[in-house]
Amino acid sequence: MGCKCGSIETANCHCGRIVGINGNMLTVEFYGTVRQNEVAYVVLGESRLKAEVIRIRGRYADLQILEEPKWLKVGGHVDFTGELLAVELGPGLLTQVFDGLQNPLPELAKQCGFFLKRGVYLDALPRDEKWKFTPVAKKGDTVKAGDTIGTVPEGIFTHRIMVPFSLKGRYSVERVATPGSYTVDEVIAELKDKKGSIVKVSMVQKWPVKVPLKCYSERLMPAETLLTKIRILDTFFPVAKGGTFCVPGPFGAGKTVLQQLISRNADVDVVVIAACGERAGEVVETLREFPKLIDPRTGKSLMERTVIICNTSSMPVAAREASVYTAVTLAEYYRQMGLHVLLLADSTSRWAQALREVSGRLEEIPGDEAYPAYLESVIAAFYERAATVKLHDGSVGSVTIGGTVSPAGGNFDEPVTQSTLKVVGAFHGLSRERSDARRYPAIHPLDSWSKYCSIVKPEDLQLAQKTLRDGNDVAQMMKVVGEEGTSIDDFIMYLKSEYLDTVYMQQNAFHAVDGTVSAERQSYTFDKMVKILGTKMVFDTKDAARIFFQSLTQKTKDWNYADMDSFEFKELEAQLDKMIGEVAARAKNLQ
Amino acid sequence: MRRIYNKIEQIVGNVITVIADEVAYGELAKITSPEGSSLAQVIRLEGDRVSLQVLAGTKGISTHAEIRFLGHSMKTPFSKSLIGRIFTGSGEPRDKGPAITENMIDIGGPSVNPVKRVIPRNMIQTGIPMIDVFNTLVESQKLPIFSIAGEPYNPLLARIALQAEVDIIILGGMGLKHDDYLFFRDVLEKNGAITRSILFIHTAADPTVECILVPDLCLAVAEQFALQGKRVLVLLTDMTNFADSIKEIANTMEQIPSNRGYPGDLYSQLASRYEKAVDFEGAGSITILAVTTMPGDDVTHPIPDNTGYITEGQFYLRNGRIEPFGSLSRLKQQVNDKTREDHRAIMDSMIQLYAMYKESIEKQSMGFRMSAWDNKLLKYGERFEREMMDLNVNIPLEQALNLGWQILADCFQPAETGITTKLTEKFWPTIASNSAS
Ligand SMILES: Nc1ncnc2c1ncn2[C@@H]1O[C@H](COP(=O)(O)OP(=O)(O)OP(=O)(O)O)[C@@H](O)[C@H]1O
Ligand SMILES: [Mg+2]
């Protein structure tokens, strides 16, 4: 058998040949050394298709091919690289749209036109662009992995050029480039290790995606609320910077819309969007609209703080798994600069399904719904990469991870949802009943939970939650005994909870004012809610009570839709106060 | 290189195994036995053992049938001369016209680069209020009709196709009853639409797995027309038959099923077809309307469930009506802010009230006393069903919105509708309609 590297049957041989093809799984006979999870290229005519080693048995390695396997043949040549699947890190990642293997899609479109083309791998970072470098480290400084050598401006951020994360131990700085413009490939520093060998550093470095980036001094407790401007989240089921949350829900319940809203409004520096195995159209919305939307925090376009990783459902399945890791690695990279990063993954179930497909082809013993037994640990390890960390220079950065889950049949009692629930800090469960009734966002107010800190006072929150629970109890009871069998006080409790649900838990995402509600306004409105919920009310008939709450609801909605600085806002508030004042007075008189 | 073999090692289900070399994954072969011939596709390679899925099924195939590898994967001709023609599920003429062999193109090609797509922006008017008002259909949308057997889903498909302003209609039939095939053909002919239609018809009488090619054939042709700037509407009925064929092959290949016998890649299989729906930047578009019959009327069954996770909404067809609950057009918000300012408010409020009506009906059926509010809802629900939901209603959007206001005004006070004061002040009708009781 001819071997291109000429070193057949020795440890130095990097070649192999295909002996079996089953979907996107190749069995490859190899002659030298092979590393688990290393990248290999399958040669097909002029092109080379990326694959990843996922199992080794004797002389055979099983590879998942990260492209369409069409037209491969038994006997086909395989080149092993010895390197793990890695991404490029450096300035120029922001505003980009990558596929799961970090191919820049706009550049790919320039080269290949309307369609994706397999075997085309472009540089993730533009090679001709120059960055304005300002040195930070000086000759003679002692540095270690992750320390800042210099900075370049990247859009709205100061991008830190850091000592490569893969370097171990301490180095002394031999040379740092003078201020000026450099491309990512130019050497901007030379470092010397203890033995005196020189390491040349450029602005781009590689990092294997499946290895968490840990160049920080300690992990901190996620304490600060990550504001989303969505009432039901910030007030009831908050997310913390450095925390994790999941959004399971049946199809069409609003997972993607919710993530899109969060990606626009979240109070973080950088947002990484991983479109994993879902619709291409949804990514198009983001990538076409973000450049036009202004981020109120910076006054610049939203795209400037965004990176999109896009491996949609018709793109190669095996690359789906890579895509979530690519995304989290980019997020960790920006965290190293002391930034707060939010990673949104839609949908983690598609990634889990990719794992399942592979596991099935490897003929591993299947667990529940044919998912592999290690599903739970894989999911846990992924969410573990979220954290608030203190970096070596004392600055604080965070990666927050939010993933959607798409359970089969909308039933949360399935492996992906259950494994995820065990590890996340907040659960935003979407319900079919609520989305059918157009109660958006369709987050279930009783089933959902969060371990993080809300923006309102705990005792107020408890009152609101008790109202919702009690109201629900009454509603359930009414189903059995009817309205006539329900006491008027219970009925009022029910109306109060419906009121809170309608005007506070629900929010019109498409409305200019109601769509995004600042923390300040949320607290203000919530105080009003608390006051209303705590008001004792007496009505002669249930119909009278219902009519009162209907007009109260409409008034409050109008109030929600009014700009907080407007005259209308004050006027509507006065009318609301008057309505409440009148019922309260009546209740008092009757006592 | 030898390309013809005469020995089949194994026949299991619709999959045969041959010892051969230099065979490519996905390659097509022609199997010829005394009974006839069929195309087969390579679906697994293990050393020199080649497994092929026989599209016309393996019934009657002898171990000495001739297997000739063709050196290419599945292709279809593409040219203007396809228009007005009817083909079988494997692309042979089904009408009396000549076979077309010019300009052969691959089917199941690569996916569109997302950056070459644009945000869908054109509404497709259907004259059906349940669609136009509540779940607007949008050019380039992929949308299935979820239905149980016996519902008029094919007439609904045909009606939308005829009403829609598109350049080309491509109909893919999978396991189509012969009567339904004739129905489509006749309707298209009668309305003069056949001159802009292409039909790929696999009927219930044809070998089951042959239907597996139908979506790819339709979509490959559609894609080429769309690249030429055409607006193409693809109708696929019934995708459940397609999914069942995938299941059958997976089971033959002894893949571990993930859910009720269906393979774990059902999602990806369906997605790679539905994702062909597209609005190209600087070219045409593909809109896909499909039928998914729900086995046992169960929407959590793997076929509708996976479909729902892929498509941009769905229409539930039940008791001859498009159900307001569950039905969803996810692209509606791309267009319904440009129709009329009250569109969204009418859409939300009428559905919310209809949901409350359903609760009142439930209470009533349990024998509870109806409150004044319940009675209003009962009146509303009855009119909503009769004047909006009935599929016989055929009115343009503007008129449907006006009708919505009229029904609301006949049943409620403005505050009871939950619509903001700004809109009720502008649109609330002052005169009761004559249909109000
Ligand atoms: N907050 C909201 N406000 C108004 N409409 C909404 C909201 N959330 C969802 N919707 C409606 O529901 C549709 C489906 O939402 P979305 O695409 O987010 O569902 P999903 O849960 O991601 O479904 P899938 O699992 O199939 O991807 C949207 O297109 C929109 O019409
Ligand atoms: Mg979604």
PDB file of N, CA and C and ligand atoms in Angstrom, chain A residues 249-258 261 278-279 282 406 430 440-441 507 509-510, chain B residues 308-310 328-333, ligand 1:
ATOM      1  N   GLY A 249     -39.250  24.151  25.758  1.00  0.00           N
ATOM      2  CA  GLY A 249     -40.616  24.437  25.351  1.00  0.00           C
ATOM      3  C   GLY A 249     -40.939  23.693  24.083  1.00  0.00           C
ATOM      4  N   PRO A 250     -42.218  23.380  23.886  1.00  0.00           N
ATOM      5  CA  PRO A 250     -42.621  22.701  22.650  1.00  0.00           C
ATOM      6  C   PRO A 250     -42.411  23.614  21.446  1.00  0.00           C
ATOM      7  N   PHE A 251     -42.520  23.059  20.260  1.00  0.00           N
ATOM      8  CA  PHE A 251     -42.275  23.895  19.088  1.00  0.00           C
ATOM      9  C   PHE A 251     -43.272  25.040  19.010  1.00  0.00           C
ATOM     10  N   GLY A 252     -42.756  26.176  18.607  1.00  0.00           N
ATOM     11  CA  GLY A 252     -43.623  27.339  18.430  1.00  0.00           C
ATOM     12  C   GLY A 252     -44.037  28.045  19.706  1.00  0.00           C
ATOM     13  N   ALA A 253     -43.470  27.661  20.845  1.00  0.00           N
ATOM     14  CA  ALA A 253     -43.888  28.286  22.100  1.00  0.00           C
ATOM     15  C   ALA A 253     -43.183  29.617  22.323  1.00  0.00           C
ATOM     16  N   GLY A 254     -42.106  29.855  21.605  1.00  0.00           N
ATOM     17  CA  GLY A 254     -41.468  31.174  21.720  1.00  0.00           C
ATOM     18  C   GLY A 254     -40.037  31.165  22.239  1.00  0.00           C
ATOM     19  N   LYS A 255     -39.339  30.053  22.118  1.00  0.00           N
ATOM     20  CA  LYS A 255     -37.950  29.974  22.595  1.00  0.00           C
ATOM     21  C   LYS A 255     -37.043  30.914  21.810  1.00  0.00           C
ATOM     22  N   THR A 256     -37.155  30.834  20.498  1.00  0.00           N
ATOM     23  CA  THR A 256     -36.256  31.625  19.661  1.00  0.00           C
ATOM     24  C   THR A 256     -36.560  33.110  19.781  1.00  0.00           C
ATOM     25  N   VAL A 257     -37.842  33.452  19.786  1.00  0.00           N
ATOM     26  CA  VAL A 257     -38.197  34.863  19.935  1.00  0.00           C
ATOM     27  C   VAL A 257     -37.637  35.394  21.252  1.00  0.00           C
ATOM     28  N   LEU A 258     -37.773  34.618  22.305  1.00  0.00           N
ATOM     29  CA  LEU A 258     -37.266  35.033  23.610  1.00  0.00           C
ATOM     30  C   LEU A 258     -35.754  35.247  23.550  1.00  0.00           C
ATOM     31  N   LEU A 261     -34.959  38.398  21.704  1.00  0.00           N
ATOM     32  CA  LEU A 261     -35.185  39.588  22.530  1.00  0.00           C
ATOM     33  C   LEU A 261     -34.034  39.770  23.502  1.00  0.00           C
ATOM     34  N   GLU A 278     -30.997  24.817  13.974  1.00  0.00           N
ATOM     35  CA  GLU A 278     -32.352  25.355  13.804  1.00  0.00           C
ATOM     36  C   GLU A 278     -32.472  25.998  12.424  1.00  0.00           C
ATOM     37  N   ARG A 279     -33.453  26.893  12.264  1.00  0.00           N
ATOM     38  CA  ARG A 279     -33.758  27.425  10.936  1.00  0.00           C
ATOM     39  C   ARG A 279     -32.771  28.495  10.488  1.00  0.00           C
ATOM     40  N   GLU A 282     -34.031  32.198  10.785  1.00  0.00           N
ATOM     41  CA  GLU A 282     -33.949  32.919  12.056  1.00  0.00           C
ATOM     42  C   GLU A 282     -32.614  33.640  12.191  1.00  0.00           C
ATOM     43  N   SER A 406     -35.466  21.641  23.060  1.00  0.00           N
ATOM     44  CA  SER A 406     -36.642  21.308  22.247  1.00  0.00           C
ATOM     45  C   SER A 406     -37.056  19.863  22.517  1.00  0.00           C
ATOM     46  N   LEU A 430     -41.440  27.089  28.932  1.00  0.00           N
ATOM     47  CA  LEU A 430     -42.512  27.639  28.108  1.00  0.00           C
ATOM     48  C   LEU A 430     -43.661  26.638  28.044  1.00  0.00           C
ATOM     49  N   TYR A 440     -47.815  35.877  25.804  1.00  0.00           N
ATOM     50  CA  TYR A 440     -46.365  35.939  25.568  1.00  0.00           C
ATOM     51  C   TYR A 440     -45.681  36.890  26.530  1.00  0.00           C
ATOM     52  N   PRO A 441     -44.419  36.666  26.869  1.00  0.00           N
ATOM     53  CA  PRO A 441     -43.670  35.439  26.615  1.00  0.00           C
ATOM     54  C   PRO A 441     -44.300  34.278  27.393  1.00  0.00           C
ATOM     55  N   GLN A 507     -45.987  40.613  28.011  1.00  0.00           N
ATOM     56  CA  GLN A 507     -45.321  41.815  27.506  1.00  0.00           C
ATOM     57  C   GLN A 507     -45.378  41.768  25.995  1.00  0.00           C
ATOM     58  N   ALA A 509     -43.765  42.152  22.863  1.00  0.00           N
ATOM     59  CA  ALA A 509     -42.390  42.245  22.367  1.00  0.00           C
ATOM     60  C   ALA A 509     -42.272  43.187  21.179  1.00  0.00           C
ATOM     61  N   PHE A 510     -43.364  43.366  20.449  1.00  0.00           N
ATOM     62  CA  PHE A 510     -43.275  44.162  19.227  1.00  0.00           C
ATOM     63  C   PHE A 510     -43.616  45.629  19.452  1.00  0.00           C
TER      64      PHE A 510
ATOM     65  N   GLY B 308     -42.931  20.150  13.192  1.00  0.00           N
ATOM     66  CA  GLY B 308     -43.236  21.420  13.857  1.00  0.00           C
ATOM     67  C   GLY B 308     -41.992  22.148  14.314  1.00  0.00           C
ATOM     68  N   TYR B 309     -40.971  21.390  14.695  1.00  0.00           N
ATOM     69  CA  TYR B 309     -39.720  22.007  15.129  1.00  0.00           C
ATOM     70  C   TYR B 309     -38.906  22.571  13.959  1.00  0.00           C
ATOM     71  N   ILE B 310     -39.299  22.199  12.742  1.00  0.00           N
ATOM     72  CA  ILE B 310     -38.512  22.614  11.575  1.00  0.00           C
ATOM     73  C   ILE B 310     -39.187  23.741  10.808  1.00  0.00           C
ATOM     74  N   LEU B 328     -50.214  28.373  13.493  1.00  0.00           N
ATOM     75  CA  LEU B 328     -49.258  29.443  13.726  1.00  0.00           C
ATOM     76  C   LEU B 328     -48.513  29.742  12.438  1.00  0.00           C
ATOM     77  N   SER B 329     -48.385  31.013  12.137  1.00  0.00           N
ATOM     78  CA  SER B 329     -47.458  31.394  11.077  1.00  0.00           C
ATOM     79  C   SER B 329     -46.367  32.210  11.739  1.00  0.00           C
ATOM     80  N   ARG B 330     -45.162  31.670  11.720  1.00  0.00           N
ATOM     81  CA  ARG B 330     -44.095  32.361  12.434  1.00  0.00           C
ATOM     82  C   ARG B 330     -43.543  33.533  11.665  1.00  0.00           C
ATOM     83  N   LEU B 331     -43.926  33.634  10.392  1.00  0.00           N
ATOM     84  CA  LEU B 331     -43.409  34.768   9.634  1.00  0.00           C
ATOM     85  C   LEU B 331     -44.410  35.904   9.592  1.00  0.00           C
ATOM     86  N   LYS B 332     -45.564  35.682  10.240  1.00  0.00           N
ATOM     87  CA  LYS B 332     -46.607  36.700  10.116  1.00  0.00           C
ATOM     88  C   LYS B 332     -46.116  38.071  10.554  1.00  0.00           C
ATOM     89  N   GLN B 333     -45.266  38.088  11.616  1.00  0.00           N
ATOM     90  CA  GLN B 333     -44.849  39.415  12.106  1.00  0.00           C
ATOM     91  C   GLN B 333     -43.944  40.157  11.125  1.00  0.00           C
TER      92      GLN B 333
HETATM   93  N1  LIG C   1     -42.973  37.160  22.935  1.00  0.00           N
HETATM   94  C1  LIG C   1     -43.722  36.952  21.847  1.00  0.00           C
HETATM   95  N2  LIG C   1     -44.582  37.884  21.418  1.00  0.00           N
HETATM   96  C2  LIG C   1     -45.350  37.684  20.326  1.00  0.00           C
HETATM   97  N3  LIG C   1     -45.329  36.568  19.598  1.00  0.00           N
HETATM   98  C3  LIG C   1     -44.498  35.595  19.968  1.00  0.00           C
HETATM   99  C4  LIG C   1     -43.647  35.721  21.113  1.00  0.00           C
HETATM  100  N4  LIG C   1     -42.958  34.584  21.250  1.00  0.00           N
HETATM  101  C5  LIG C   1     -43.333  33.798  20.233  1.00  0.00           C
HETATM  102  N5  LIG C   1     -44.263  34.389  19.461  1.00  0.00           N
HETATM  103  C6  LIG C   1     -44.910  33.817  18.269  1.00  0.00           C
HETATM  104  O1  LIG C   1     -44.669  32.431  18.249  1.00  0.00           O
HETATM  105  C7  LIG C   1     -43.923  32.092  17.091  1.00  0.00           C
HETATM  106  C8  LIG C   1     -42.956  30.974  17.396  1.00  0.00           C
HETATM  107  O2  LIG C   1     -41.987  31.425  18.276  1.00  0.00           O
HETATM  108  P1  LIG C   1     -40.524  30.807  18.235  1.00  0.00           P
HETATM  109  O3  LIG C   1     -40.028  30.737  16.859  1.00  0.00           O
HETATM  110  O4  LIG C   1     -39.710  31.567  19.223  1.00  0.00           O
HETATM  111  O5  LIG C   1     -40.804  29.348  18.776  1.00  0.00           O
HETATM  112  P2  LIG C   1     -39.781  28.243  19.257  1.00  0.00           P
HETATM  113  O6  LIG C   1     -40.166  27.885  20.638  1.00  0.00           O
HETATM  114  O7  LIG C   1     -38.396  28.717  19.040  1.00  0.00           O
HETATM  115  O8  LIG C   1     -40.124  27.031  18.311  1.00  0.00           O
HETATM  116  P3  LIG C   1     -39.148  25.910  17.701  1.00  0.00           P
HETATM  117  O9  LIG C   1     -38.820  24.990  18.791  1.00  0.00           O
HETATM  118  O10 LIG C   1     -39.954  25.244  16.656  1.00  0.00           O
HETATM  119  O11 LIG C   1     -37.967  26.632  17.161  1.00  0.00           O
HETATM  120  C9  LIG C   1     -43.270  33.379  16.654  1.00  0.00           C
HETATM  121  O12 LIG C   1     -42.998  33.366  15.292  1.00  0.00           O
HETATM  122  C10 LIG C   1     -44.308  34.387  17.017  1.00  0.00           C
HETATM  123  O13 LIG C   1     -45.309  34.439  16.040  1.00  0.00           O
END
